[in-house]
PDB file of C-alpha atoms in Angstrom:
ATOM      1  CA  UNK Q1426     214.224-116.991-164.596  1.00 55.00           C
ATOM      2  CA  UNK Q1427     214.848-120.604-163.568  1.00 59.00           C
ATOM      3  CA  UNK Q1428     213.912-123.165-166.202  1.00 62.00           C
ATOM      4  CA  UNK Q1429     211.913-125.310-163.758  1.00 76.00           C
ATOM      5  CA  UNK Q1430     210.753-125.552-160.156  1.00 88.00           C
ATOM      6  CA  UNK Q1431     213.352-125.324-157.376  1.00 93.00           C
ATOM      7  CA  UNK Q1432     213.592-127.561-154.340  1.00 95.00           C
ATOM      8  CA  UNK Q1433     213.760-125.439-151.163  1.00 96.00           C
ATOM      9  CA  UNK Q1434     214.478-126.817-147.700  1.00 96.00           C
ATOM     10  CA  UNK Q1435     213.485-124.786-144.636  1.00 96.00           C
ATOM     11  CA  UNK Q1436     214.703-125.858-141.204  1.00 95.00           C
ATOM     12  CA  UNK Q1437     214.563-124.326-137.743  1.00 94.00           C
ATOM     13  CA  UNK Q1438     214.553-125.393-134.104  1.00 90.00           C
ATOM     14  CA  UNK Q1439     211.121-125.835-132.554  1.00 85.00           C
ATOM     15  CA  UNK Q1440     209.689-122.470-131.505  1.00 85.00           C
ATOM     16  CA  UNK Q1441     211.381-120.424-134.246  1.00 90.00           C
ATOM     17  CA  UNK Q1442     208.138-119.920-136.151  1.00 89.00           C
ATOM     18  CA  UNK Q1443     208.885-121.767-139.388  1.00 92.00           C
ATOM     19  CA  UNK Q1444     205.245-122.862-139.774  1.00 90.00           C
ATOM     20  CA  UNK Q1445     203.945-119.313-139.344  1.00 93.00           C
ATOM     21  CA  UNK Q1446     206.546-117.888-141.713  1.00 95.00           C
ATOM     22  CA  UNK Q1447     205.761-120.443-144.420  1.00 94.00           C
ATOM     23  CA  UNK Q1448     202.004-119.953-144.030  1.00 92.00           C
ATOM     24  CA  UNK Q1449     202.455-116.218-144.585  1.00 95.00           C
ATOM     25  CA  UNK Q1450     204.863-116.808-147.470  1.00 94.00           C
ATOM     26  CA  UNK Q1451     202.338-118.933-149.362  1.00 93.00           C
ATOM     27  CA  UNK Q1452     199.832-116.073-149.073  1.00 93.00           C
ATOM     28  CA  UNK Q1453     202.272-113.876-151.011  1.00 93.00           C
ATOM     29  CA  UNK Q1454     203.231-116.246-153.826  1.00 91.00           C
ATOM     30  CA  UNK Q1455     201.601-119.010-155.817  1.00 89.00           C
ATOM     31  CA  UNK Q1456     204.898-120.022-157.454  1.00 90.00           C
ATOM     32  CA  UNK Q1457     205.748-122.319-154.547  1.00 92.00           C
ATOM     33  CA  UNK Q1458     203.942-125.154-152.828  1.00 91.00           C
ATOM     34  CA  UNK Q1459     204.411-127.005-149.574  1.00 88.00           C
ATOM     35  CA  UNK Q1460     205.645-130.568-150.011  1.00 90.00           C
ATOM     36  CA  UNK Q1461     203.836-132.042-147.028  1.00 88.00           C
ATOM     37  CA  UNK Q1462     206.065-134.214-144.849  1.00 87.00           C
ATOM     38  CA  UNK Q1463     205.036-137.457-143.203  1.00 93.00           C
ATOM     39  CA  UNK Q1464     205.340-138.123-139.466  1.00 94.00           C
ATOM     40  CA  UNK Q1465     204.487-140.753-136.891  1.00 96.00           C
ATOM     41  CA  UNK Q1466     203.732-138.193-134.180  1.00 94.00           C
ATOM     42  CA  UNK Q1467     200.154-137.500-133.151  1.00 92.00           C
ATOM     43  CA  UNK Q1468     198.435-134.422-134.628  1.00 92.00           C
ATOM     44  CA  UNK Q1469     198.376-131.299-132.481  1.00 89.00           C
ATOM     45  CA  UNK Q1470     195.145-129.384-132.012  1.00 87.00           C
ATOM     46  CA  UNK Q1471     194.114-127.760-135.281  1.00 89.00           C
ATOM     47  CA  UNK Q1472     196.419-129.832-137.482  1.00 91.00           C
ATOM     48  CA  UNK Q1473     194.891-131.585-140.484  1.00 90.00           C
ATOM     49  CA  UNK Q1474     196.090-134.773-142.124  1.00 90.00           C
ATOM     50  CA  UNK Q1475     197.480-134.053-145.587  1.00 85.00           C
ATOM     51  CA  UNK Q1476     197.704-130.330-144.873  1.00 83.00           C
ATOM     52  CA  UNK Q1477     200.182-129.935-142.028  1.00 85.00           C
ATOM     53  CA  UNK Q1478     201.590-133.476-142.216  1.00 90.00           C
ATOM     54  CA  UNK Q1479     200.705-136.878-143.537  1.00 93.00           C
ATOM     55  CA  UNK Q1480     200.080-138.540-140.176  1.00 96.00           C
ATOM     56  CA  UNK Q1481     201.092-142.194-140.419  1.00 95.00           C
ATOM     57  CA  UNK Q1482     201.397-145.069-138.000  1.00 95.00           C
ATOM     58  CA  UNK Q1483     204.893-146.381-137.383  1.00 95.00           C
ATOM     59  CA  UNK Q1484     204.007-149.454-139.452  1.00 94.00           C
ATOM     60  CA  UNK Q1485     202.756-147.355-142.384  1.00 95.00           C
ATOM     61  CA  UNK Q1486     205.890-145.218-142.280  1.00 96.00           C
ATOM     62  CA  UNK Q1487     208.182-148.243-142.327  1.00 95.00           C
ATOM     63  CA  UNK Q1488     206.209-149.717-145.231  1.00 95.00           C
ATOM     64  CA  UNK Q1489     206.730-146.576-147.329  1.00 94.00           C
ATOM     65  CA  UNK Q1490     210.460-146.706-146.595  1.00 94.00           C
ATOM     66  CA  UNK Q1491     210.622-150.324-147.723  1.00 94.00           C
ATOM     67  CA  UNK Q1492     208.769-149.390-150.936  1.00 94.00           C
ATOM     68  CA  UNK Q1493     211.326-146.638-151.656  1.00 91.00           C
ATOM     69  CA  UNK Q1494     208.631-143.964-151.418  1.00 93.00           C
ATOM     70  CA  UNK Q1495     210.525-141.786-148.922  1.00 92.00           C
ATOM     71  CA  UNK Q1496     213.307-139.416-150.051  1.00 91.00           C
ATOM     72  CA  UNK Q1497     214.714-138.977-146.560  1.00 89.00           C
ATOM     73  CA  UNK Q1498     213.658-139.577-142.989  1.00 90.00           C
ATOM     74  CA  UNK Q1499     214.898-139.062-139.479  1.00 85.00           C
ATOM     75  CA  UNK Q1500     213.889-139.768-135.902  1.00 86.00           C
ATOM     76  CA  UNK Q1501     213.277-136.663-133.812  1.00 79.00           C
ATOM     77  CA  UNK Q1502     212.160-136.641-130.171  1.00 80.00           C
ATOM     78  CA  UNK Q1503     210.889-140.209-130.444  1.00 87.00           C
ATOM     79  CA  UNK Q1504     208.950-139.836-133.703  1.00 92.00           C
ATOM     80  CA  UNK Q1505     209.795-140.377-137.366  1.00 91.00           C
ATOM     81  CA  UNK Q1506     209.631-137.545-139.912  1.00 90.00           C
ATOM     82  CA  UNK Q1507     210.205-137.926-143.632  1.00 90.00           C
ATOM     83  CA  UNK Q1508     209.726-136.540-147.128  1.00 90.00           C
ATOM     84  CA  UNK Q1509     207.513-138.486-149.506  1.00 91.00           C
ATOM     85  CA  UNK Q1510     208.747-138.622-153.107  1.00 91.00           C
ATOM     86  CA  UNK Q1511     205.238-138.023-154.405  1.00 90.00           C
ATOM     87  CA  UNK Q1512     204.880-134.743-152.479  1.00 90.00           C
ATOM     88  CA  UNK Q1513     207.949-133.314-154.207  1.00 92.00           C
ATOM     89  CA  UNK Q1514     207.362-134.787-157.671  1.00 90.00           C
ATOM     90  CA  UNK Q1515     203.779-133.511-157.822  1.00 89.00           C
ATOM     91  CA  UNK Q1516     204.952-129.902-157.386  1.00 91.00           C
ATOM     92  CA  UNK Q1517     208.085-129.936-159.546  1.00 89.00           C
ATOM     93  CA  UNK Q1518     206.217-131.627-162.405  1.00 87.00           C
ATOM     94  CA  UNK Q1519     203.890-128.611-162.462  1.00 88.00           C
ATOM     95  CA  UNK Q1520     206.821-126.173-162.603  1.00 87.00           C
ATOM     96  CA  UNK Q1521     206.244-125.062-159.029  1.00 92.00           C
ATOM     97  CA  UNK Q1522     208.908-124.686-156.363  1.00 94.00           C
ATOM     98  CA  UNK Q1523     208.699-127.469-153.775  1.00 95.00           C
ATOM     99  CA  UNK Q1524     209.201-126.378-150.186  1.00 95.00           C
ATOM    100  CA  UNK Q1525     210.275-128.956-147.617  1.00 93.00           C
ATOM    101  CA  UNK Q1526     209.980-128.138-143.928  1.00 89.00           C
ATOM    102  CA  UNK Q1527     212.351-130.690-142.425  1.00 87.00           C
ATOM    103  CA  UNK Q1528     214.886-131.224-139.659  1.00 86.00           C
ATOM    104  CA  UNK Q1529     218.636-130.847-140.122  1.00 90.00           C
ATOM    105  CA  UNK Q1530     219.422-134.534-140.640  1.00 86.00           C
ATOM    106  CA  UNK Q1531     216.834-134.743-143.392  1.00 86.00           C
ATOM    107  CA  UNK Q1532     218.117-131.492-144.899  1.00 92.00           C
ATOM    108  CA  UNK Q1533     221.657-132.860-145.069  1.00 92.00           C
ATOM    109  CA  UNK Q1534     220.332-136.007-146.763  1.00 89.00           C
ATOM    110  CA  UNK Q1535     218.437-133.903-149.300  1.00 91.00           C
ATOM    111  CA  UNK Q1536     221.616-131.903-149.987  1.00 92.00           C
ATOM    112  CA  UNK Q1537     223.442-135.146-150.837  1.00 90.00           C
ATOM    113  CA  UNK Q1538     220.695-136.297-153.213  1.00 87.00           C
ATOM    114  CA  UNK Q1539     219.883-132.863-154.657  1.00 90.00           C
ATOM    115  CA  UNK Q1540     223.010-130.630-154.610  1.00 92.00           C
ATOM    116  CA  UNK Q1541     221.037-127.965-156.468  1.00 91.00           C
ATOM    117  CA  UNK Q1542     218.500-127.615-153.635  1.00 94.00           C
ATOM    118  CA  UNK Q1543     218.457-124.333-151.707  1.00 96.00           C
ATOM    119  CA  UNK Q1544     218.675-124.694-147.913  1.00 97.00           C
ATOM    120  CA  UNK Q1545     217.355-121.984-145.573  1.00 98.00           C
ATOM    121  CA  UNK Q1546     217.779-121.977-141.787  1.00 97.00           C
ATOM    122  CA  UNK Q1547     215.547-119.859-139.549  1.00 96.00           C
ATOM    123  CA  UNK Q1548     217.159-118.583-136.343  1.00 94.00           C
ATOM    124  CA  UNK Q1549     215.583-117.233-133.146  1.00 92.00           C
ATOM    125  CA  UNK Q1550     216.638-113.717-132.052  1.00 91.00           C
ATOM    126  CA  UNK Q1551     218.186-115.226-128.889  1.00 90.00           C
ATOM    127  CA  UNK Q1552     218.092-118.276-126.618  1.00 87.00           C
ATOM    128  CA  UNK Q1553     215.885-116.348-124.179  1.00 87.00           C
ATOM    129  CA  UNK Q1554     213.296-115.598-126.854  1.00 88.00           C
ATOM    130  CA  UNK Q1555     213.295-119.213-128.027  1.00 86.00           C
ATOM    131  CA  UNK Q1556     212.680-120.564-124.527  1.00 83.00           C
ATOM    132  CA  UNK Q1557     209.895-118.038-123.946  1.00 85.00           C
ATOM    133  CA  UNK Q1558     208.188-119.021-127.211  1.00 85.00           C
ATOM    134  CA  UNK Q1559     208.326-122.710-126.300  1.00 84.00           C
ATOM    135  CA  UNK Q1560     206.837-122.050-122.850  1.00 82.00           C
ATOM    136  CA  UNK Q1561     204.103-119.827-124.277  1.00 81.00           C
ATOM    137  CA  UNK Q1562     202.930-122.645-126.531  1.00 78.00           C
ATOM    138  CA  UNK Q1563     201.432-124.330-123.493  1.00 72.00           C
ATOM    139  CA  UNK Q1564     201.511-127.692-125.291  1.00 75.00           C
ATOM    140  CA  UNK Q1565     204.588-129.312-123.755  1.00 75.00           C
ATOM    141  CA  UNK Q1566     205.888-130.269-120.320  1.00 83.00           C
ATOM    142  CA  UNK Q1567     208.923-128.535-118.766  1.00 83.00           C
ATOM    143  CA  UNK Q1568     210.888-131.723-119.438  1.00 85.00           C
ATOM    144  CA  UNK Q1569     209.928-131.657-123.119  1.00 83.00           C
ATOM    145  CA  UNK Q1570     210.840-127.964-123.355  1.00 82.00           C
ATOM    146  CA  UNK Q1571     214.286-128.723-121.907  1.00 85.00           C
ATOM    147  CA  UNK Q1572     214.641-131.483-124.498  1.00 85.00           C
ATOM    148  CA  UNK Q1573     213.668-129.066-127.267  1.00 84.00           C
ATOM    149  CA  UNK Q1574     216.257-126.514-126.096  1.00 86.00           C
ATOM    150  CA  UNK Q1575     218.984-129.147-126.022  1.00 87.00           C
ATOM    151  CA  UNK Q1576     217.960-130.277-129.503  1.00 87.00           C
ATOM    152  CA  UNK Q1577     218.006-126.660-130.711  1.00 89.00           C
ATOM    153  CA  UNK Q1578     221.619-126.297-129.569  1.00 89.00           C
ATOM    154  CA  UNK Q1579     222.555-129.278-131.725  1.00 90.00           C
ATOM    155  CA  UNK Q1580     220.555-127.990-134.694  1.00 92.00           C
ATOM    156  CA  UNK Q1581     222.118-124.534-134.578  1.00 91.00           C
ATOM    157  CA  UNK Q1582     225.561-126.088-134.902  1.00 92.00           C
ATOM    158  CA  UNK Q1583     224.520-127.193-138.416  1.00 93.00           C
ATOM    159  CA  UNK Q1584     223.296-123.772-139.555  1.00 94.00           C
ATOM    160  CA  UNK Q1585     226.616-123.045-141.264  1.00 94.00           C
ATOM    161  CA  UNK Q1586     225.803-125.807-143.773  1.00 95.00           C
ATOM    162  CA  UNK Q1587     222.781-123.884-145.072  1.00 97.00           C
ATOM    163  CA  UNK Q1588     222.757-121.410-147.961  1.00 97.00           C
ATOM    164  CA  UNK Q1589     220.770-118.675-146.209  1.00 97.00           C
ATOM    165  CA  UNK Q1590     220.119-117.659-142.590  1.00 97.00           C
ATOM    166  CA  UNK Q1591     217.009-115.732-141.583  1.00 97.00           C
ATOM    167  CA  UNK Q1592     216.317-114.376-138.080  1.00 96.00           C
ATOM    168  CA  UNK Q1593     212.660-114.479-137.052  1.00 95.00           C
ATOM    169  CA  UNK Q1594     212.499-111.418-134.843  1.00 92.00           C
ATOM    170  CA  UNK Q1595     209.658-109.596-136.610  1.00 93.00           C
ATOM    171  CA  UNK Q1596     207.355-111.936-138.546  1.00 93.00           C
ATOM    172  CA  UNK Q1597     206.676-109.661-141.521  1.00 95.00           C
ATOM    173  CA  UNK Q1598     210.392-108.992-142.022  1.00 96.00           C
ATOM    174  CA  UNK Q1599     211.237-112.704-141.798  1.00 96.00           C
ATOM    175  CA  UNK Q1600     208.566-113.533-144.398  1.00 96.00           C
ATOM    176  CA  UNK Q1601     209.855-110.829-146.756  1.00 96.00           C
ATOM    177  CA  UNK Q1602     213.415-112.059-146.269  1.00 97.00           C
ATOM    178  CA  UNK Q1603     212.418-115.610-147.170  1.00 97.00           C
ATOM    179  CA  UNK Q1604     210.489-114.426-150.215  1.00 96.00           C
ATOM    180  CA  UNK Q1605     213.590-112.482-151.306  1.00 96.00           C
ATOM    181  CA  UNK Q1606     215.624-115.700-151.103  1.00 96.00           C
ATOM    182  CA  UNK Q1607     213.086-117.523-153.262  1.00 95.00           C
ATOM    183  CA  UNK Q1608     213.158-114.753-155.865  1.00 93.00           C
ATOM    184  CA  UNK Q1609     216.960-114.494-155.880  1.00 94.00           C
ATOM    185  CA  UNK Q1610     217.364-118.247-156.434  1.00 93.00           C
ATOM    186  CA  UNK Q1611     215.106-118.022-159.486  1.00 90.00           C
ATOM    187  CA  UNK Q1612     217.610-115.659-161.107  1.00 89.00           C
ATOM    188  CA  UNK Q1613     220.828-117.562-160.377  1.00 89.00           C
ATOM    189  CA  UNK Q1614     222.820-117.971-163.567  1.00 87.00           C
ATOM    190  CA  UNK Q1615     223.248-121.690-162.901  1.00 84.00           C
ATOM    191  CA  UNK Q1616     219.445-122.088-162.960  1.00 84.00           C
ATOM    192  CA  UNK Q1617     218.825-119.979-166.061  1.00 82.00           C
ATOM    193  CA  UNK Q1618     220.731-121.845-168.758  1.00 74.00           C
ATOM    194  CA  UNK Q1619     218.121-121.424-171.489  1.00 79.00           C
ATOM    195  CA  UNK Q1620     217.898-117.686-170.952  1.00 80.00           C
ATOM    196  CA  UNK Q1621     221.341-117.111-172.467  1.00 82.00           C
ATOM    197  CA  UNK Q1622     220.922-119.478-175.397  1.00 82.00           C
ATOM    198  CA  UNK Q1623     219.010-116.895-177.438  1.00 80.00           C
ATOM    199  CA  UNK Q1624     222.045-114.579-177.319  1.00 83.00           C
ATOM    200  CA  UNK Q1625     224.575-117.086-178.638  1.00 78.00           C
TER     201      UNK Q1625
END
């Protein structure tokens, strides 16, 4: 088993169900925790500050950047999103895996800073399914949906830079697939250095 907690990054275009998948994953394991991201966007209905995101004003977000409290950040659809150092450190210091749910630009920045991080990209079954899911949300205008689709096309071009690809066609299968990735990474030889020492 890995000697310490692992940093996992999960990315997906809007509408691919990454929130639902992660929520179900955390019901199946207590070895991982969600490193809550910060954002300047307004909360959606049902979202709680400190649970789904740390909701910050633009000024607060910029202040944290200037204080070197943000590991990475990006601007997405007019709002800032970023990873707070404290969110990650709090989990890893307890030996837990830290899960970041971030966009592709942030994921690439994390990869540069933490080459050992494991990156997972969640794909939709098809473009048609993705568009249907976005429309069924009922939370965005047709113009915003078109913007999301265009953004998704850009994001999918980066999927080849991730370590694992998971298709969210059936929720339960996608959750099990992600859990399998987490378990497999724990047993990578490069993460289990101390395990072999007893046999030398």
